[in-house]
Amino acid sequence: MNYRTFAAFVGPSVFMMLLFIAFPLISVFKQSFYVTQPIYETVEKETCTPGFLTQTCVTEMVSQPKLDEHGEVITQTQYVGLQSYRNVLEPERAWRAISDGSWHVLSTINFWKALRFTLTFTLITLPLVVGCGLGIAILINNAARSIRGPVIFVSLLPFIITPVIGVLSINWLFRGDGILTAMMEWWLNRDIALFAQAWTIELLMMLYRVWHVAPFAAIVFYAGLQTVNQDSLESAVIDGATRWQRLKYIVIPHLMPLIIFVSMIHLMDSYRVFEEIVGFSSQGYVISLQWLTFDYLTPDQAGNRSISRASANSMLTMIGVVILLILPLRRTWRDHKGGH
Amino acid sequence: MKLKTILMAGAMSIAATGAWADCAFENYVPLKSLSAGFEAWKAVTDAMAECGNFSASLDQEFREKQPEAFAADPALYQIGGVSNATLVPLLNAGTIRPLDDLVEKYGQDLLPNQLIKVDGKTMAIAMMVNAQHLMYRDDVLAELGIEEPKTYDDVLAAAAKIKEAGVMDYPIGGTFKTGWNLGQEFVNMYLGEGGSFFGDGNMPAINNEQGVAALETLKAMTEYMDPEYLVSDSTYVQQQFQQGKIAMANLWASRAAAMNDEAESQVVGKVTMAAAPMGSAAPATTIWWDGIVLASNMSDEEADAAFRVALEGMDSEMVSANNDVAVWLSPAYSAGALAAGAAASAEAGAKAYPASGPMGIMHTALGNGLADYLTGAKDAQTTLADIEADYITAAKEAGLISN
């Protein structure tokens, strides 16, 4: 392919990637080093609010932003260096907690609390997703050809459901006296409150994530199973290999690149865990890094947002994803190099 | 041609079916409003729509959209629905107009009480007030010979009795959902103890005896609440009441009507509205109002029309048709048993919610930080100190505290 044709093919997508991925990223990166804030002045103001029969008026000193002649709020943007990162990470408090050996205190600092959950969530769901995915794929592959279609459809269903809806339905099934909680209570004959402590909520979240993502892994593995060398399988059978040995020595090594691919996608996705927190409204017990960014961005009643801390936190989240991906990427890269 | 005829016919039939039936005038200026989406707003905007050429957005995310929408020129919405807290960002950005001339021209029927004045200028027209106050199951308390609880000690004692008698496992309900709701609970308690949130220069001042007392009361209540209290919001508490699972809660006046809704409630007529329990200084609650504002960025003619439509929305006809939906500020409102709690709280000296820029940040910091105390992860002093630290970081970033 000559250069012009290549450029014409690749050009649009490079442009889109620059516009929608690179530029926003650079802008967020820049914002994390600056703080933009209105300039406040303190004035005495009388405010009257309705009581039941008469008005109550109070006069007090209030801070209000200065407006310019067009009625726009005057803002100033300041370079603050790593201050926003410090505000997110709270290194002094974290260090004090670590040097006291107090894990407990560390886990009450927002960022570290979120990091702890995000990492546990990611690392525990990873093997479960790969395992369940492989299991479902083998199940589909062994199903009779006549029922294979329906089986694929049913096993793909969880993946099709919109994440927020999925989370909410799990929430409603288990919350308070939800159907499943009520059933468990009847069965175990004791009162169960699944949303009253952190670990049960975390367990439900992981359960949901595995249920949701395993079909994706399954469909990828199923595709891979179609290309397993049948001759090797047959000769293994002749050599008297058990089902387990065939799986371990032929199928899994064959699927390895796909397993790494699925793991990488899953690491990236689950490190950005968010829907579960919102859907379970678990902020009181469990928060994730992505939720923290969202929380910084949400304006309060008076309209204040923490854009700089949100930017810093999302940069930190991205760095986390990159670190997590280094291991599987190194492996792929080595395999790739070895293959040539 | 044919399509046009059909459209015309459609338009005519809407006009003929009395779209302007109950409005005093016909409105020809296209108008839009953006407000919260609870029952009272639905009643008000429906009444506004009777004047024609009006469309309403009832949006739970109005808080995030309003400042931007009003800052646009021309403003994307002419009429805004606000409460005392959501008025602050609009006021700060200077995107709403003073209404004095319009009030003089059209506002003869308004109560002086309804005019929200900032520095002598009328900036908003209030239509209703709202407050959290004690609701309790009359039958349950009477059966056990418990008097109406006046303080939180009474509430806790009553809860202990109900639990002991085996009537209910969790007699108290509470809007303790982490975030805004939980923050609001602390604000109630803290003001009830007579605390103030800020010192000089917007510095926080909650780490004190009153703060600790407020926290301890909250924690004492959780022992009589469903253990999943950190996910329970107003709707959840309302349902707990309706299903007869709880006997007492400090709940919003705007939820009172739901207790007697025969379609949903199993406790019709059994819930009494009483004043919010007293703290050591004042009732542990805050008074809120909801009302309308008009955008600055529109022509005076539009503002004129918008104001008349807005008044039409909160006129006496609407109030008498929806009397129990809210505690209306209108001469036509007849305060029934459902409003008794809010009125009694106000009479006992409940304070207005201290809305301001710093308070917005404080409320968020409280909402996020309090759960650690209730779950036992931190003690009271550490919790309050951490919330103050959290507040200072955010307030510095917002420019409210100088470095």
XYZ file of C-alpha atoms in Angstrom:
743
model
C 0.000 0.000 0.000
C 1.487 3.316 -0.922
C 1.842 6.044 1.626
C -1.032 8.246 0.370
C -3.606 5.475 0.485
C -2.405 4.439 3.923
C -2.659 8.004 5.189
C -6.144 8.413 3.711
C -7.290 5.248 5.493
C -5.682 5.947 8.834
C -6.061 9.737 8.822
C -9.658 10.020 10.005
C -9.210 7.654 12.919
C -5.952 9.303 13.983
C -7.760 12.634 13.863
C -10.641 11.296 15.934
C -8.255 9.783 18.453
C -6.411 13.059 18.793
C -9.622 15.034 19.118
C -11.499 12.763 21.495
C -8.737 11.039 23.438
C -5.437 12.906 23.298
C -6.646 16.490 23.641
C -9.047 15.870 26.539
C -6.288 13.913 28.243
C -3.821 16.753 27.819
C -6.400 19.228 29.038
C -7.152 17.152 32.139
C -3.421 16.765 32.730
C -2.987 20.540 32.549
C -6.004 21.229 34.746
C -4.577 19.062 37.473
C -1.776 21.616 37.932
C -3.979 24.700 37.947
C -6.778 25.958 40.143
C -9.441 28.282 38.775
C -11.477 30.113 41.371
C -13.710 33.177 41.591
C -12.452 36.193 43.516
C -14.586 36.599 46.609
C -15.408 39.704 48.550
C -17.057 39.817 51.955
C -20.110 42.015 52.158
C -22.825 42.612 54.686
C -26.152 41.392 53.376
C -29.664 41.272 54.683
C -31.592 38.185 53.656
C -35.273 37.613 54.345
C -36.853 34.174 54.311
C -40.448 33.176 54.954
C -41.465 32.088 58.404
C -45.009 31.000 59.083
C -46.609 34.325 59.878
C -43.851 36.838 59.499
C -40.600 36.984 57.628
C -37.334 36.334 59.341
C -34.600 38.672 58.197
C -30.977 38.205 59.119
C -28.056 40.490 58.428
C -24.724 38.753 58.195
C -21.357 38.875 56.506
C -21.353 36.718 53.390
C -18.699 35.890 50.808
C -19.824 36.543 47.291
C -17.891 36.433 44.044
C -17.033 39.737 42.363
C -18.715 40.385 39.030
C -17.205 42.357 36.144
C -19.069 45.030 34.171
C -20.763 42.399 31.969
C -22.111 40.630 35.010
C -19.708 37.711 34.644
C -17.955 36.219 37.654
C -14.297 37.269 37.722
C -12.086 34.201 38.045
C -8.385 33.743 38.402
C -6.342 30.748 37.362
C -3.297 29.876 39.399
C -0.507 27.394 38.892
C -0.435 25.267 42.046
C 2.041 22.579 41.054
C 1.349 19.279 42.750
C -0.958 20.750 45.384
C -4.079 19.076 43.929
C -2.295 15.713 43.919
C -1.301 16.317 47.532
C -4.918 17.174 48.366
C -6.073 13.900 46.856
C -3.323 11.652 48.214
C -2.981 13.360 51.620
C 0.575 12.010 51.890
C 1.284 13.339 55.390
C -1.767 11.682 56.900
C -1.214 8.522 54.913
C 2.438 8.348 55.941
C 1.595 8.915 59.583
C -0.933 6.092 59.390
C 1.566 3.768 57.722
C 4.398 4.533 60.122
C 2.034 3.924 63.038
C 1.226 0.630 61.364
C -2.412 1.610 61.558
C -4.085 0.112 58.518
C -7.353 1.171 60.006
C -6.573 4.903 59.856
C -5.170 4.638 56.330
C -8.413 3.085 55.168
C -10.402 6.125 56.335
C -8.549 8.460 53.956
C -10.657 8.742 50.815
C -8.054 8.015 48.168
C -6.496 5.072 49.967
C -9.872 3.681 50.920
C -10.883 3.856 47.260
C -7.586 2.372 46.073
C -7.896 -0.522 48.516
C -11.355 -1.424 47.246
C -10.538 -0.850 43.569
C -7.513 -3.158 43.753
C -9.268 -5.922 45.696
C -12.219 -5.722 43.342
C -10.035 -5.882 40.241
C -7.754 -8.667 41.404
C -10.459 -10.914 42.856
C -12.838 -10.654 39.919
C -10.071 -11.254 37.359
C -9.517 -15.007 37.913
C -13.256 -15.531 38.459
C -14.143 -13.890 35.151
C -11.520 -15.872 33.255
C -12.519 -19.113 35.003
C -16.259 -18.679 34.557
C -15.769 -17.489 30.982
C -13.758 -20.580 30.146
C -16.324 -22.786 31.841
C -19.229 -21.293 29.907
C -17.264 -21.474 26.630
C -16.541 -25.181 27.125
C -20.176 -25.757 28.066
C -21.364 -24.079 24.871
C -18.787 -25.951 22.828
C -19.955 -29.293 24.206
C -23.646 -28.531 23.812
C -25.445 -30.346 20.995
C -25.436 -28.338 17.800
C -29.240 -28.046 17.831
C -29.417 -26.176 21.137
C -26.168 -24.246 20.769
C -27.879 -21.074 19.489
C -30.281 -20.696 22.422
C -27.506 -21.567 24.899
C -25.276 -18.828 23.462
C -28.151 -16.365 23.595
C -29.018 -17.126 27.205
C -25.427 -17.009 28.379
C -24.880 -13.682 26.630
C -27.908 -12.041 28.271
C -26.145 -10.624 31.353
C -23.629 -8.890 29.102
C -26.386 -7.206 27.085
C -28.109 -5.670 30.105
C -27.137 -2.047 30.719
C -24.756 -2.005 33.706
C -26.732 0.506 35.783
C -29.948 -1.470 35.312
C -28.165 -4.690 36.206
C -26.727 -3.203 39.387
C -30.054 -1.712 40.401
C -31.853 -5.008 39.952
C -29.296 -6.799 42.142
C -29.688 -3.967 44.648
C -33.461 -4.357 44.732
C -33.267 -8.143 44.950
C -31.125 -7.999 48.064
C -31.838 -4.680 49.749
C -33.949 -4.487 52.885
C -36.549 -7.193 52.513
C -35.844 -7.789 48.833
C -37.047 -11.121 47.419
C -33.726 -12.917 47.709
C -32.898 -11.544 51.155
C -36.354 -12.525 52.352
C -35.794 -15.995 50.938
C -32.417 -16.327 52.638
C -33.941 -15.094 55.893
C -36.666 -17.711 55.655
C -34.171 -20.427 54.844
C -31.592 -19.557 57.514
C -34.266 -18.373 59.913
C -32.367 -15.254 60.963
C -32.363 -11.552 60.155
C -30.011 -10.630 57.331
C -28.976 -7.101 56.382
C -26.696 -7.266 53.375
C -26.326 -3.503 53.036
C -25.329 -2.899 56.628
C -21.613 -3.742 56.415
C -18.864 -3.282 53.881
C -17.904 -6.879 53.155
C -21.334 -8.095 52.093
C -21.722 -5.116 49.778
C -18.306 -5.821 48.262
C -19.246 -9.454 47.809
C -22.457 -8.497 45.996
C -20.526 -6.092 43.786
C -18.030 -8.739 42.758
C -20.805 -11.225 42.196
C -22.549 -8.758 39.928
C -19.375 -7.908 37.993
C -18.497 -11.549 37.340
C -22.088 -12.262 36.293
C -21.983 -9.288 33.954
C -18.581 -9.764 32.315
C -18.134 -13.552 32.184
C -20.288 -13.882 29.012
C -17.931 -11.554 27.167
C -14.976 -13.703 28.161
C -16.983 -16.798 27.237
C -17.759 -15.627 23.725
C -14.106 -14.744 23.080
C -12.949 -18.132 24.397
C -15.659 -19.921 22.427
C -14.302 -18.367 19.247
C -10.822 -19.515 20.272
C -12.059 -23.072 20.948
C -13.121 -23.386 17.296
C -9.470 -23.128 16.213
C -8.035 -25.744 18.578
C -6.106 -28.287 16.559
C -8.400 -31.331 16.400
C -5.529 -33.666 15.479
C -3.675 -32.923 18.699
C -6.865 -33.492 20.666
C -7.500 -36.817 18.958
C -3.963 -38.014 19.473
C -4.227 -36.995 23.110
C -7.361 -39.108 23.429
C -5.542 -42.045 21.852
C -2.642 -41.536 24.291
C -5.183 -41.893 27.080
C -5.205 -38.265 28.254
C -8.087 -37.405 30.541
C -10.456 -34.526 29.842
C -8.617 -32.417 32.426
C -5.200 -33.196 30.897
C -6.430 -32.279 27.428
C -7.734 -28.971 28.810
C -4.527 -28.243 30.680
C -1.958 -29.213 28.055
C -3.675 -28.415 24.765
C -6.684 -26.121 25.089
C -5.423 -23.603 27.649
C -1.992 -23.060 26.046
C -3.793 -22.561 22.748
C -6.148 -19.995 24.316
C -3.367 -18.195 26.215
C -3.225 -15.086 23.970
C -7.003 -14.747 24.291
C -6.834 -15.197 28.057
C -4.295 -12.390 28.231
C -6.460 -10.241 25.978
C -9.542 -10.787 28.152
C -7.521 -10.186 31.317
C -6.226 -6.884 29.997
C -9.676 -5.669 29.006
C -11.011 -6.763 32.366
C -8.205 -5.060 34.301
C -8.857 -1.806 32.481
C -12.606 -2.017 32.942
C -12.763 -3.102 36.531
C -10.132 -0.626 37.676
C -12.665 1.973 36.622
C -15.433 0.375 38.709
C -18.213 2.911 39.107
C -21.749 1.684 38.359
C -21.651 -0.688 41.310
C -20.964 2.147 43.770
C -23.751 4.337 42.423
C -26.243 1.526 41.950
C -25.728 0.119 45.445
C -25.397 3.654 46.922
C -22.545 2.207 48.908
C -20.636 5.467 49.462
C -20.954 5.113 53.213
C -18.972 1.885 53.213
C -17.171 1.405 49.931
C -15.919 3.869 47.338
C -13.842 3.438 44.190
C -11.320 5.687 42.460
C -13.625 6.484 39.566
C -16.426 7.328 41.983
C -14.081 9.697 43.790
C -13.518 11.616 40.540
C -17.275 11.756 40.041
C -17.754 12.993 43.601
C -15.212 15.787 43.140
C -16.982 16.857 39.943
C -20.494 16.887 41.389
C -21.442 20.435 42.337
C -22.845 20.940 45.807
C -25.965 22.986 46.479
C -24.015 26.208 46.296
C -22.517 25.211 42.936
C -18.933 24.504 44.058
C -17.014 21.807 42.181
C -13.466 20.552 42.732
C -12.274 20.411 39.130
C -8.575 20.359 40.000
C -8.800 17.489 42.450
C -11.022 15.609 40.009
C -8.376 16.050 37.294
C -5.595 14.965 39.612
C -7.567 11.929 40.707
C -8.344 10.855 37.159
C -4.668 11.188 36.210
C -3.828 8.976 39.198
C -6.480 6.464 38.082
C -4.918 6.358 34.637
C -1.458 5.817 36.080
C -2.921 2.956 38.121
C -4.346 1.312 34.996
C -0.989 1.630 33.221
C 0.857 0.020 36.141
C -1.646 -2.843 36.242
C -1.295 -3.416 32.514
C 2.500 -3.527 32.507
C 2.678 -7.209 33.533
C 0.403 -8.728 30.871
C 1.736 -6.276 28.267
C 5.321 -7.296 28.937
C 4.364 -10.907 28.446
C 2.600 -10.232 25.148
C 5.490 -8.169 23.965
C 7.948 -10.965 24.799
C 5.772 -13.542 23.039
C 5.455 -11.244 20.080
C 9.207 -10.752 19.855
C 9.842 -14.463 20.320
C 7.448 -15.265 17.515
C 9.554 -13.469 14.929
C -50.469 20.845 2.489
C -52.241 17.912 4.013
C -49.768 17.679 6.874
C -50.180 21.340 7.599
C -53.947 20.938 7.807
C -53.582 18.079 10.243
C -51.166 20.059 12.375
C -53.487 23.049 12.351
C -56.407 20.873 13.308
C -54.348 19.392 16.126
C -53.384 22.792 17.394
C -56.946 24.025 17.219
C -58.263 21.046 19.109
C -55.730 21.570 21.901
C -56.789 25.206 22.067
C -60.443 24.225 22.024
C -60.120 21.636 24.804
C -59.436 24.471 27.143
C -55.689 24.774 27.348
C -56.220 28.298 28.658
C -59.306 27.480 30.574
C -58.216 28.390 34.061
C -55.725 31.106 33.273
C -56.647 34.743 33.670
C -54.902 35.739 30.454
C -53.598 34.218 27.247
C -49.856 33.970 27.071
C -48.233 34.421 23.641
C -44.591 34.520 24.752
C -42.883 31.126 24.605
C -41.731 30.317 28.134
C -39.835 27.472 29.770
C -39.165 26.568 33.360
C -36.623 24.332 35.074
C -37.261 23.088 38.585
C -37.032 20.110 40.901
C -39.455 17.283 40.224
C -41.485 16.674 43.350
C -45.260 16.708 43.635
C -45.665 20.413 44.504
C -43.677 21.503 41.456
C -45.823 19.308 39.270
C -48.959 21.012 40.579
C -47.491 24.479 40.100
C -46.122 23.935 36.596
C -49.361 22.254 35.507
C -51.207 25.372 36.593
C -48.689 27.547 34.705
C -49.201 25.474 31.566
C -52.868 26.460 31.537
C -51.795 29.878 30.240
C -50.414 28.338 27.071
C -47.017 28.542 25.325
C -45.346 27.149 28.385
C -43.280 24.033 28.870
C -41.836 22.781 32.122
C -38.779 20.630 32.823
C -39.126 18.819 36.119
C -35.637 17.519 36.581
C -33.896 15.950 39.585
C -30.597 17.224 38.163
C -31.877 20.800 37.947
C -29.291 21.867 40.480
C -26.465 21.095 38.060
C -28.186 22.508 34.992
C -29.643 25.727 36.351
C -26.487 27.840 36.798
C -25.265 27.126 33.231
C -28.707 27.450 31.659
C -29.315 30.799 33.321
C -25.846 32.092 32.451
C -26.548 31.603 28.706
C -27.657 34.700 26.779
C -30.558 34.543 26.132
C -31.233 32.284 29.095
C -32.362 28.756 28.198
C -35.143 28.899 30.794
C -37.054 32.012 31.762
C -38.462 30.653 35.018
C -36.442 28.732 37.552
C -37.630 26.769 40.564
C -35.225 27.099 43.493
C -34.988 26.468 47.203
C -33.035 28.530 49.709
C -29.890 26.512 48.989
C -30.085 26.396 45.184
C -30.757 30.152 45.083
C -27.167 30.791 46.198
C -25.277 29.916 42.987
C -27.724 31.931 40.859
C -27.465 34.869 43.199
C -23.663 34.653 43.197
C -23.469 34.525 39.409
C -25.881 37.445 39.054
C -28.074 35.562 36.574
C -31.464 36.274 38.165
C -33.306 39.589 38.086
C -34.814 41.701 40.883
C -38.591 41.393 40.818
C -39.678 44.538 42.675
C -41.241 46.358 39.700
C -43.121 43.225 38.650
C -44.330 42.603 42.195
C -45.623 46.149 42.318
C -47.412 45.728 39.001
C -48.956 42.272 39.418
C -48.233 41.038 42.918
C -51.199 42.457 44.845
C -52.253 38.989 45.954
C -48.843 37.931 47.238
C -48.271 37.681 50.966
C -45.399 39.848 52.210
C -44.110 36.565 53.575
C -43.518 35.230 50.062
C -41.058 37.888 48.958
C -37.505 36.656 49.334
C -35.446 39.771 49.851
C -31.711 40.049 49.487
C -30.325 43.459 50.365
C -33.772 44.976 50.106
C -34.396 43.672 46.597
C -36.968 40.948 45.946
C -35.046 38.170 44.192
C -37.483 35.252 44.439
C -41.116 34.498 45.198
C -41.573 31.645 47.660
C -44.561 29.353 47.204
C -44.166 26.798 49.967
C -42.141 25.959 53.023
C -40.775 22.585 53.932
C -39.181 21.243 57.079
C -38.321 17.934 58.633
C -40.427 17.242 61.688
C -41.445 14.342 63.865
C -44.019 11.948 62.484
C -45.131 9.179 64.783
C -47.591 6.326 64.893
C -50.315 7.576 67.171
C -51.807 4.114 67.744
C -48.521 2.414 68.637
C -47.465 5.093 71.108
C -50.912 5.368 72.672
C -51.170 1.629 73.215
C -47.922 1.613 75.179
C -48.931 4.758 77.073
C -46.146 6.874 75.625
C -46.673 10.629 75.436
C -45.780 12.614 72.343
C -41.938 12.790 72.298
C -40.661 16.346 72.721
C -36.922 15.798 72.736
C -34.562 13.195 71.338
C -34.275 11.654 74.793
C -38.040 11.102 74.631
C -37.732 9.655 71.135
C -35.040 7.218 72.256
C -36.968 6.236 75.382
C -40.091 5.645 73.303
C -38.104 3.570 70.822
C -36.689 1.453 73.642
C -40.191 0.828 74.986
C -41.600 -0.116 71.585
C -38.730 -2.501 70.963
C -39.030 -4.019 74.404
C -42.749 -4.554 73.942
C -41.878 -6.431 70.767
C -44.103 -4.292 68.567
C -41.339 -3.441 66.127
C -37.670 -4.427 65.742
C -36.606 -1.029 64.442
C -39.013 1.668 65.674
C -37.081 4.668 64.294
C -36.667 5.635 60.653
C -34.238 8.242 59.415
C -33.025 9.788 56.175
C -29.451 8.697 56.869
C -28.368 7.966 53.295
C -24.696 8.879 52.920
C -24.294 12.196 51.155
C -26.760 15.044 51.203
C -29.330 13.322 53.446
C -26.894 12.355 56.186
C -25.312 15.817 56.050
C -28.771 17.310 56.522
C -29.385 15.164 59.608
C -26.235 16.553 61.202
C -27.196 20.122 60.244
C -30.545 19.605 62.003
C -28.994 18.218 65.175
C -26.164 20.729 65.282
C -28.466 23.728 64.909
C -30.737 22.151 67.523
C -27.760 22.143 69.901
C -27.255 25.819 69.100
C -24.004 25.380 67.168
C -22.766 27.626 64.388
C -20.852 26.271 61.409
C -18.289 28.953 60.646
C -15.885 31.242 62.413
C -14.118 34.231 60.907
C -13.016 34.106 57.282
C -15.196 31.086 56.470
C -13.109 28.843 58.724
C -15.017 25.767 59.953
C -16.105 25.605 63.593
C -17.880 22.302 64.085
C -15.324 20.426 66.164
C -16.820 21.376 69.514
C -19.156 20.102 72.211
C -22.263 20.772 70.181
C -20.802 18.825 67.256
C -20.000 15.838 69.465
C -23.444 15.984 71.058
C -25.085 16.024 67.621
C -23.029 12.994 66.551
C -23.854 11.080 69.713
C -27.586 11.622 69.255
C -27.361 10.426 65.660
C -25.511 7.318 66.726
C -27.930 6.609 69.562
C -30.770 6.706 67.030
C -29.111 4.243 64.678
C -29.397 1.551 67.344
C -33.143 1.586 66.853
C -32.958 1.829 63.070
C -32.876 -0.794 60.350
C -29.141 -1.657 60.061
C -29.169 -0.580 56.420
C -29.745 3.038 57.436
C -26.831 4.369 55.364
C -28.813 3.712 52.173
C -32.140 5.014 53.399
C -33.427 8.212 51.789
C -36.742 10.081 52.178
C -38.632 7.748 49.859
C -37.354 4.694 51.713
C -38.385 6.115 55.090
C -41.765 7.078 53.665
C -42.256 3.479 52.512
C -41.155 2.094 55.873
C -43.859 4.246 57.446
C -46.464 3.257 54.883
C -45.729 -0.425 55.428
C -45.980 -0.051 59.190
C -42.359 -0.987 59.837
C -41.396 2.098 61.834
C -43.141 4.165 64.472
C -41.195 7.432 64.449
C -39.135 9.486 62.016
C -38.008 13.043 61.483
C -39.290 13.348 57.925
C -40.044 16.087 55.400
C -43.412 17.849 55.612
C -43.765 17.334 51.852
C -43.979 13.570 52.547
C -46.825 13.903 55.041
C -49.614 13.497 52.474
C -48.190 10.105 51.432
C -49.011 8.661 54.883
C -52.719 9.043 54.127
C -52.520 7.920 50.502
C -54.871 4.955 50.548
C -53.384 3.463 47.401
C -49.961 3.051 49.030
C -50.277 3.342 52.767
C -51.347 0.764 55.341
C -51.338 3.350 58.116
C -53.905 5.861 56.845
C -54.918 8.237 59.635
C -52.558 6.670 62.148
C -49.588 9.005 61.710
C -49.501 12.205 63.743
C -47.464 15.225 62.669
C -45.638 16.838 65.576
C -42.919 19.436 66.050
C -39.347 18.358 65.446
C -37.772 17.102 68.699
C -35.976 19.824 70.646
C -32.233 19.969 70.888
C -30.819 21.839 73.856
C -31.275 25.196 72.096
C -33.824 24.905 69.284
C -35.896 22.299 67.448
C -33.522 19.971 65.610
C -34.659 20.897 62.129
C -34.278 23.570 59.461
C -36.888 25.512 57.554
C -36.656 25.469 53.768
C -38.621 27.275 51.143
C -39.228 26.595 47.465
C -40.103 29.295 45.000
C -39.470 30.838 41.609
C -36.839 33.143 40.151
C -36.656 34.846 36.744
C -33.544 34.921 34.563
C -31.700 38.193 33.922
C -30.879 37.318 30.341
C -34.250 37.928 28.682
C -36.209 40.939 27.501
C -38.448 42.885 29.881
C -41.537 41.824 27.889
C -40.599 38.186 28.376
C -40.007 38.794 32.058
C -43.396 40.459 32.302
C -45.112 37.436 30.755
C -42.995 34.988 32.744
C -43.912 36.662 36.007
C -47.639 36.628 35.252
C -47.500 32.957 34.241
C -45.531 32.119 37.389
C -48.085 33.881 39.591
C -50.831 32.029 37.778
C -49.030 28.807 38.744
C -49.186 29.554 42.456
C -52.580 31.226 42.616
C -55.367 30.375 45.022
C -57.086 27.975 42.594
C -53.982 25.804 42.378
C -53.500 25.915 46.142
C -57.063 24.914 46.941
C -56.929 22.120 44.387
C -53.673 20.757 45.861
C -54.058 21.777 49.472
C -52.382 18.740 51.046
C -49.471 18.435 48.670
C -47.351 21.007 50.493
C -47.364 23.691 53.154
C -48.276 26.491 50.751
C -47.630 30.146 51.341
C -50.955 31.479 50.180
C -54.030 33.079 51.727
C -56.048 30.257 50.166
C -54.139 27.560 52.036
C -55.960 25.961 54.914
C -53.424 24.376 57.201
C -54.729 20.936 58.100
C -53.416 18.264 60.414
C -50.710 17.402 57.905
C -49.082 20.832 58.236
C -49.245 20.853 62.025
C -45.735 19.458 62.441
C -44.017 22.014 60.272
C -45.981 24.858 61.853
C -45.247 23.670 65.403
C -41.531 23.363 64.612
C -41.452 26.907 63.264
C -43.327 28.211 66.289
C -40.842 26.534 68.612
C -38.103 28.559 66.923
C -36.661 26.332 64.201
C -34.000 28.126 62.158
C -33.893 28.581 58.412
C -31.324 26.446 56.615
C -28.176 28.617 56.632
C -27.621 28.459 52.879
C -24.391 29.987 51.565
C -21.394 29.148 49.398
C -19.304 27.784 52.284
C -22.319 25.908 53.655
C -22.623 24.060 50.335
C -19.081 22.728 50.779
C -19.631 22.005 54.460
C -22.801 20.031 53.721
C -20.953 17.858 51.205
C -18.019 17.309 53.562
C -20.448 16.316 56.321
C -22.397 14.003 54.027
C -19.254 12.149 52.994
C -17.493 12.127 56.356
C -20.162 11.197 58.895
C -20.552 7.556 57.901
C -17.114 6.777 59.360
C -18.387 7.719 62.799
C -21.658 5.815 62.516
C -19.921 2.639 61.342
C -17.448 2.970 64.194
C -14.365 3.554 62.033
C -13.533 6.814 63.828
C -14.382 8.463 67.133
C -16.417 11.672 67.272
C -13.531 14.132 67.561
C -11.506 12.546 64.761
C -14.573 12.498 62.536
C -15.252 16.188 63.080
C -11.579 17.114 62.676
C -11.396 15.149 59.422
C -14.557 16.786 58.118
C -13.084 20.189 58.933
C -9.860 19.284 57.124
C -11.879 18.080 54.153
C -13.861 21.307 54.156
C -10.725 23.459 54.318
C -9.172 21.684 51.332
C -12.309 22.159 49.235
C -12.921 25.726 50.388
C -9.332 26.690 49.554
C -9.745 25.203 46.111
C -12.991 27.144 45.657
C -11.290 30.354 46.783
C -13.444 30.826 49.885
C -10.512 30.582 52.270
C -7.362 32.506 51.489
C -4.202 30.445 51.780
